[in-house]
Amino acid sequence: MMSLRAIVAGAPRHDRLRAPVSGGVTHPYGASRALFRTFFAQFFASESVASDIQLRQTIIWVLAFLIAPLVVLTIEIFPHFQWLAIRAVRFHDTELLDDTLEWIELLFVSHSMVTIGLITVFVWDALSFDRRDAMMLGPLPVRQPTVAGAKLAALGAFLLLAAGLVTLPSGFLFAMETSDQLGALAFVTHLVAHLSATVGAAAFTFAAIVAFRGVVMIVAGARAASAIGPLMQFLFVVLILSFVILTPAVWKISHATLVNPTVTGWLPSSWFLGLFERIRGSSRAYFVPLATRALIALSIAVIAAIAVSVATFRQQMRLALTPPSKPGSMGVGALIRRLARALAGRDPAARATADFVVVTLGRNRRQQGPVAMTAAIGAAIVLASLAQRVRGLESLMQPRTIVLWVPLVLTYWSVLGLRAAFLVPSELPAAVTFACHGPSDTHAYWSGVRGATIAVLAIPVTFIALVVTGLLVGWPIAAWHAAFVAGMVVTLVELSVLSLDRVPFTRPYAAGDGLLRKRWPLYLFGMFAFAYWPVRIELRLLGGGEPWLVAGAAGAAVVCHLVGRARARRWSVALDEPISDGATLSVLDIGAIVRPVAPAAVSTPSAS
Amino acid sequence: MIEVRRLTRRYGPVTAVHDLSFEVHPGEVLGLLGPNGSGKSTTVKVLTGLLPPTSGHVLLDGQDALADVTSYKSILGYVPEEPHLYSYLTGPEYLQLVGRLRGIADAALDDKIERFLTLLGIWGDRYQTLSSYSKGMRQKILIAAAVLHNPRVVVLDEPFSGLDVSAARVLKAFVRSIAAEGKMVVFSSHVLEVVEQVCSRVVILKDGHVVGHDSVERLRAMLQLPSLDAVFASLVQEDDSEARCRSMIAAMNE
């Protein structure tokens, strides 16, 4: 959050003391530095982590996840490449070696683009100025060019940091591996060319996304720009997982396809491959136009990003003085809200809770993020299985596991995402609304949450399962399958709600809640238990046993429902922390994990 | 009748409220006064069931009110000190949330919400999210949320915060009127002029202890002081405000 104190503190002391009361301008250098720090810190602000240490750990984990595929790839291709290099040196025939080098570099460039794209969409809200920035900066004696310059500098610094972390380690590995038999000059050439290409590709992706977000903001408004953030996250998670899963298959594509100017010539990754080859000194003529395209595209993207950033800043400064736009009707959301309330039952508190859950999910990007991310994992798994098993549309026109399990896989990962989203707080102080006005000792909250979750997931998934399966394998099987999917989805929702005991979004995020990286073996097992094995059983029962199948799924849902109802009265809306009437806990930050202890041991009460 | 009996609330080693007792009768507006950190908000939060007391009781018609918090909350309306609202909801959506949590049927609720928002002058802003509301508009939403279900007990913590002059006048009259209807009102505020106009009795707190508890007239008469402001300054023994002001100006000019 923008801090007035930080900006004022950023000015040199003599300026602060002598600053005129009105019409004065804070020292541009001090203000720029303070603004730059504040804007840069916005990239690392997260309410989904409990501490700075956890944030750092999360960043390291994410980077490790993103870099690992390339390290594995580099190690995997090392023997093959060495054999080609020895052969090229010995027979003075570098044709095959150059072909292979192109392939490897293309993968590295693609990885750089997808990875930076993923990192960029995860800081989606910090990419542009928003109304809050304008509200806080407007009254301060800071020139608009200073603010815009600080924002652009922060964007540039973030790009350099991200690109450096992603491309430097792999760049050294790449240069060492590809120049092993070719000498020191080749090492330097390959390193410089590789870093130029991958950092250039990263900068192009980053600038293009910044420009895209800005354009959406200018054309459709800040709300629309914010709303497409989860979709972008979904897209890039699918891309990165597809990259990881499909990379081995890429080797089977012929070299002629790679250099086909009518297809790959228009792919940005090919342009930056051209840049790599030009810097490396390749004699192949078809890389000249590709390298030129890379330089032109990079220049256009960067200029567009700068221009759009300045334009959005001016727009937000202007709009800060006007009321924000209407929240919108939520479109399909209005129908889901009604459905959620209906499923919650007659209890008004349950209906209120269901409505609250749906609206919070529908209007808050912070809660949509986990759902988009996990749904993307499900989508990537589905795509990978289809890519591996499907050989034409005909193979999809029969009941098979990879066809029938699609809705269940997507639902499974979406439910995991929803559960994680429920644990992300939304405007925590407002949780007093439930503590103050809501009844306690009731199953209303459980009813409301399960109603909302079923409305959000079960109905759309069942409908999609019916239509897609119907078109592919025929309507009789699709009808039974849709009924089976409905039962399974409700069972899963009931199970996931069993693990809650609070109204979603009303509790502070606890360290370790919903962490995918710690529980991924369990989650993978869950996918097989919920999607793969049930569909295998379904396939065995097709042709007479369908009623038993649907009855089994419905029975499981009923059992889970009854268990949930029995446990529902444990749900609480009481406030977690005692409201301390202004008293504060002062804890010395020594960079270590601080665990909650009895207030008497650590508290330094301050009379307020 | 609401009775707070020997209420003590501690936070670790800090005693926020010590051995506090008072009662509020139907038709009465009790003022809760005190400087920052005196224990007003803690008292209000215990009184509203948001915080359990360390010791002592809150009795409603002679019964322990906190033994059945749900029933107690159902007859209680509360305007909190801070306007913490879900900023992505519109005003009517927030009131629908509160009304449904309070168990009001949808048909009756929609009618009530429309009437309240119209009377409070914010019906025209019904499609705006609360993030765009001014502080006064948010305060009006909180006030509407507190009385939507026609509570017997109304606890108001700084209810005039951010209200414009005409809305404040309406609210003052409203507080007196609901008391006249037989409701019990607890009114916590720093604005002594308003307390003097609205409250029949006041409890003055300092460092968690009661330093004054009586009607405004009797306190003025006892201490032979002209106003509640002077009574308050005398009882809480504030520093010389003029001297403090001079020190602040000196610090500002350094």
Coordinates of N, CA and C in Angstrom, one line a residue, chain A residues 17 131 223 323-327 330 337 341 347-353 355-356 359-360 363-364 426-441 445 505-506 573 575 577-581 583 599-600 603 605 607-608, chain B residues 9 11-14 16-17 35-42 45 48-51 69-70 73 76-78 80 84-90 93-94 96-106 127-129 131-132 142 145-146 149 254:
Chain A
L17 N 11.9 19.8 5.8 CA 11.8 20.9 6.8 C 11.5 22.2 6.1
R131 N -6.8 3.2 -9.0 CA -7.5 4.3 -8.4 C -6.9 4.7 -7.0
R223 N -12.2 -2.2 -13.7 CA -12.9 -3.4 -13.2 C -12.7 -4.5 -14.2
P323 N -16.9 9.2 -8.9 CA -17.3 7.9 -8.3 C -16.9 6.7 -9.2
P324 N -16.6 5.6 -8.6 CA -16.3 4.4 -9.4 C -17.5 3.9 -10.0
S325 N -17.3 3.0 -11.0 CA -18.4 2.6 -11.8 C -19.3 1.6 -11.0
K326 N -20.5 1.3 -11.6 CA -21.4 0.3 -10.9 C -20.7 -1.0 -10.9
P327 N -21.1 -1.9 -9.9 CA -20.5 -3.2 -9.8 C -20.8 -4.1 -11.0
M330 N -23.2 -8.9 -12.9 CA -22.6 -10.2 -12.8 C -23.1 -11.2 -13.8
R337 N -26.2 -16.8 -8.1 CA -26.6 -16.3 -6.8 C -27.9 -16.8 -6.4
R341 N -28.7 -19.5 -3.3 CA -29.7 -19.2 -2.2 C -30.7 -20.3 -2.2
D347 N -33.5 -21.2 5.5 CA -32.9 -20.3 6.6 C -32.3 -19.1 6.0
P348 N -32.8 -17.9 6.4 CA -32.2 -16.6 5.8 C -30.7 -16.5 6.0
A349 N -30.2 -17.0 7.2 CA -28.8 -16.8 7.4 C -28.0 -17.7 6.4
A350 N -28.5 -18.9 6.1 CA -27.9 -19.7 5.1 C -27.9 -19.1 3.7
R351 N -29.0 -18.5 3.4 CA -29.2 -17.8 2.2 C -28.2 -16.6 2.1
A352 N -28.1 -15.9 3.2 CA -27.1 -14.8 3.3 C -25.7 -15.3 3.0
T353 N -25.4 -16.4 3.7 CA -24.0 -16.9 3.5 C -23.7 -17.3 2.1
D355 N -25.1 -16.3 -0.6 CA -25.0 -15.1 -1.5 C -23.7 -14.4 -1.3
F356 N -23.3 -14.3 0.0 CA -22.0 -13.7 0.3 C -20.8 -14.4 -0.4
V359 N -20.9 -13.8 -4.3 CA -20.6 -12.4 -4.6 C -19.1 -12.2 -4.4
T360 N -18.6 -12.7 -3.3 CA -17.2 -12.5 -3.0 C -16.3 -13.1 -4.0
R363 N -16.5 -11.1 -7.4 CA -16.1 -9.7 -7.5 C -14.7 -9.5 -7.0
N364 N -14.0 -10.5 -6.5 CA -12.7 -10.3 -5.9 C -11.6 -11.2 -6.7
S426 N -11.1 -11.8 2.9 CA -11.5 -10.7 2.1 C -12.0 -9.6 3.1
E427 N -11.3 -8.5 3.1 CA -11.6 -7.4 4.0 C -11.9 -7.9 5.4
L428 N -10.9 -8.4 6.0 CA -11.0 -9.1 7.3 C -11.8 -8.3 8.4
P429 N -11.5 -7.0 8.5 CA -12.2 -6.3 9.6 C -13.7 -6.4 9.5
A430 N -14.2 -6.5 8.2 CA -15.6 -6.6 8.0 C -16.2 -7.9 8.4
A431 N -15.4 -8.8 8.8 CA -15.9 -10.1 9.3 C -16.7 -9.9 10.6
V432 N -16.6 -8.7 11.2 CA -17.4 -8.4 12.4 C -18.9 -8.4 12.0
T433 N -19.2 -8.2 10.7 CA -20.6 -8.3 10.3 C -21.2 -9.6 10.7
F434 N -20.5 -10.7 10.5 CA -21.0 -12.0 10.8 C -21.0 -12.2 12.3
A435 N -19.9 -11.7 13.0 CA -19.8 -11.9 14.4 C -20.9 -11.1 15.1
C436 N -21.3 -10.0 14.6 CA -22.2 -9.1 15.2 C -23.7 -9.4 14.9
H437 N -23.9 -9.7 13.6 CA -25.3 -9.9 13.2 C -25.7 -11.3 13.0
G438 N -24.7 -12.2 12.8 CA -25.0 -13.6 12.5 C -25.3 -14.4 13.7
P439 N -26.2 -15.4 13.6 CA -26.5 -16.3 14.7 C -25.3 -17.3 14.9
S440 N -25.2 -17.8 16.1 CA -24.2 -18.8 16.4 C -24.9 -20.1 16.7
D441 N -24.2 -21.2 16.8 CA -24.8 -22.5 17.0 C -25.9 -22.8 16.0
Y445 N -24.5 -21.7 8.3 CA -23.2 -21.3 7.5 C -22.8 -22.5 6.6
F505 N -13.6 -16.6 3.8 CA -13.0 -15.3 3.7 C -13.1 -14.5 5.0
T506 N -13.5 -15.0 6.1 CA -13.6 -14.2 7.3 C -12.6 -14.5 8.4
V573 N -18.7 -18.1 14.0 CA -18.4 -16.8 13.4 C -17.8 -15.8 14.4
L575 N -15.1 -13.8 16.5 CA -13.9 -13.2 16.1 C -12.7 -14.0 16.7
E577 N -9.3 -13.1 17.1 CA -8.4 -12.4 18.1 C -9.2 -11.5 19.0
P578 N -8.9 -11.4 20.3 CA -9.6 -10.5 21.1 C -9.3 -9.1 20.6
I579 N -10.3 -8.3 20.6 CA -10.1 -6.9 20.1 C -9.5 -6.1 21.3
S580 N -8.3 -5.6 21.1 CA -7.5 -5.2 22.2 C -7.7 -3.8 22.7
D581 N -8.7 -3.1 22.1 CA -9.0 -1.8 22.6 C -7.8 -0.9 22.4
A583 N -4.7 -1.7 22.5 CA -3.4 -2.2 23.0 C -2.7 -2.9 21.9
P599 N 0.2 -13.8 25.5 CA 0.5 -12.4 25.5 C 1.4 -11.9 26.6
A600 N 1.3 -12.5 27.8 CA 2.0 -12.1 28.9 C 3.5 -12.2 28.6
S603 N 4.0 -9.4 25.2 CA 3.3 -8.2 24.9 C 3.9 -7.0 25.6
P605 N 2.1 -3.7 26.2 CA 0.8 -2.9 26.0 C 1.1 -1.4 25.9
A607 N -0.8 2.1 26.1 CA -2.1 2.7 26.4 C -2.5 3.6 25.2
S608 N -3.7 3.5 24.8 CA -4.1 4.3 23.7 C -5.0 5.4 24.2
Chain B
R9 N -12.4 -6.9 32.3 CA -11.8 -7.6 31.1 C -10.3 -7.3 31.0
Y11 N -6.5 -8.0 29.0 CA -5.7 -8.5 27.8 C -4.3 -8.9 28.4
G12 N -4.1 -10.1 28.6 CA -2.8 -10.5 29.3 C -2.7 -9.7 30.6
P13 N -1.6 -9.0 30.7 CA -1.4 -8.3 32.0 C -2.1 -7.0 32.1
V14 N -2.7 -6.6 31.0 CA -3.4 -5.2 31.0 C -4.9 -5.4 31.3
A16 N -8.2 -3.8 30.9 CA -8.8 -2.7 30.1 C -10.0 -2.1 30.9
V17 N -10.8 -3.0 31.5 CA -11.9 -2.6 32.3 C -11.9 -3.3 33.6
P35 N -11.6 9.1 27.8 CA -10.6 9.4 26.8 C -10.1 8.1 26.1
N36 N -9.3 8.2 25.1 CA -8.8 7.0 24.4 C -8.1 6.1 25.4
G37 N -8.4 4.8 25.2 CA -7.8 3.8 26.1 C -8.4 3.7 27.5
S38 N -9.6 4.3 27.6 CA -10.2 4.3 29.0 C -11.0 3.0 29.1
G39 N -11.3 2.2 28.1 CA -12.1 1.0 28.2 C -13.5 1.0 27.6
K40 N -13.8 2.1 26.9 CA -15.1 2.3 26.4 C -15.4 1.2 25.3
S41 N -14.5 1.1 24.4 CA -14.7 0.1 23.3 C -14.8 -1.3 23.8
T42 N -13.9 -1.6 24.8 CA -13.9 -3.0 25.4 C -15.3 -3.2 26.0
K45 N -17.8 -3.8 23.4 CA -17.7 -5.2 22.8 C -18.1 -6.3 23.7
T48 N -21.9 -6.2 23.6 CA -22.5 -6.7 22.4 C -22.2 -8.2 22.2
G49 N -21.5 -8.8 23.1 CA -21.3 -10.2 23.0 C -20.1 -10.6 22.0
L50 N -19.4 -9.6 21.6 CA -18.2 -9.8 20.7 C -17.0 -10.3 21.5
L51 N -16.9 -9.9 22.7 CA -15.8 -10.3 23.6 C -16.4 -10.9 24.9
V69 N -25.8 -16.3 23.6 CA -25.4 -15.1 22.8 C -26.3 -14.9 21.6
T70 N -26.8 -16.0 21.0 CA -27.6 -15.9 19.8 C -28.9 -15.2 20.1
K73 N -28.1 -11.5 20.8 CA -27.8 -10.7 19.7 C -29.0 -10.4 18.8
L76 N -30.4 -7.2 19.8 CA -29.4 -6.2 20.0 C -29.1 -5.6 18.6
G77 N -29.0 -4.2 18.6 CA -28.5 -3.5 17.4 C -27.2 -2.8 17.8
Y78 N -26.2 -2.9 16.9 CA -24.9 -2.3 17.2 C -24.3 -1.5 16.1
P80 N -20.8 -0.2 15.1 CA -19.4 -0.2 15.6 C -18.7 1.1 15.3
H84 N -16.3 -0.8 9.2 CA -15.8 -1.9 8.4 C -16.9 -2.6 7.7
L85 N -16.9 -2.4 6.4 CA -17.9 -3.0 5.5 C -17.3 -3.7 4.4
Y86 N -18.0 -4.6 3.7 CA -17.5 -5.3 2.5 C -17.6 -4.3 1.4
S87 N -16.5 -3.7 1.0 CA -16.5 -2.6 0.1 C -17.0 -3.0 -1.3
Y88 N -17.0 -4.3 -1.7 CA -17.4 -4.7 -3.0 C -18.9 -4.9 -3.1
L89 N -19.6 -4.8 -2.0 CA -21.0 -4.9 -2.0 C -21.7 -3.5 -2.2
T90 N -22.8 -3.5 -2.7 CA -23.6 -2.2 -2.7 C -24.3 -2.0 -1.4
E93 N -27.1 -4.5 -0.9 CA -26.5 -5.9 -0.8 C -26.0 -6.1 0.6
Y94 N -25.3 -5.1 1.2 CA -24.8 -5.2 2.5 C -26.0 -5.4 3.5
Q96 N -28.9 -6.4 2.8 CA -29.5 -7.8 2.6 C -28.8 -8.8 3.4
L97 N -27.4 -8.7 3.3 CA -26.6 -9.7 4.1 C -26.9 -9.7 5.5
V98 N -26.9 -8.5 6.1 CA -27.2 -8.3 7.5 C -28.6 -8.8 7.9
G99 N -29.6 -8.3 7.0 CA -31.0 -8.7 7.3 C -31.2 -10.2 7.3
R100 N -30.6 -10.8 6.3 CA -30.8 -12.3 6.2 C -30.1 -13.0 7.4
L101 N -28.9 -12.5 7.7 CA -28.3 -13.1 8.9 C -29.1 -12.9 10.2
R102 N -29.9 -11.8 10.2 CA -30.8 -11.5 11.3 C -32.1 -12.3 11.2
G103 N -32.3 -13.0 10.1 CA -33.5 -13.9 9.9 C -34.7 -13.2 9.4
I104 N -34.5 -12.0 8.8 CA -35.6 -11.3 8.2 C -36.0 -11.9 6.8
A105 N -37.2 -12.1 6.6 CA -37.7 -12.7 5.3 C -37.4 -11.7 4.2
D106 N -37.1 -12.2 3.0 CA -36.6 -11.4 1.9 C -37.7 -10.3 1.5
Y127 N -26.8 1.6 -6.4 CA -26.1 0.7 -7.3 C -24.6 0.9 -7.1
Q128 N -24.1 1.8 -6.3 CA -22.7 2.0 -6.1 C -22.2 1.0 -5.0
T129 N -21.0 0.6 -5.2 CA -20.4 -0.3 -4.2 C -20.0 0.6 -3.0
S131 N -17.3 0.9 -1.6 CA -16.0 1.5 -1.7 C -16.1 2.9 -2.2
S132 N -17.2 3.3 -2.8 CA -17.3 4.6 -3.3 C -18.1 5.5 -2.4
L142 N -24.3 1.6 8.4 CA -24.2 0.9 9.6 C -25.3 1.2 10.6
A145 N -28.2 -0.9 9.3 CA -28.0 -2.3 9.6 C -28.3 -2.6 11.1
A146 N -28.0 -1.6 12.0 CA -28.2 -1.8 13.4 C -29.6 -1.9 13.8
H149 N -33.7 -4.7 12.3 CA -34.5 -5.8 12.9 C -35.3 -5.4 14.1
E254 N 9.8 23.4 14.7 CA 11.2 23.1 14.8 C 11.8 22.8 13.4

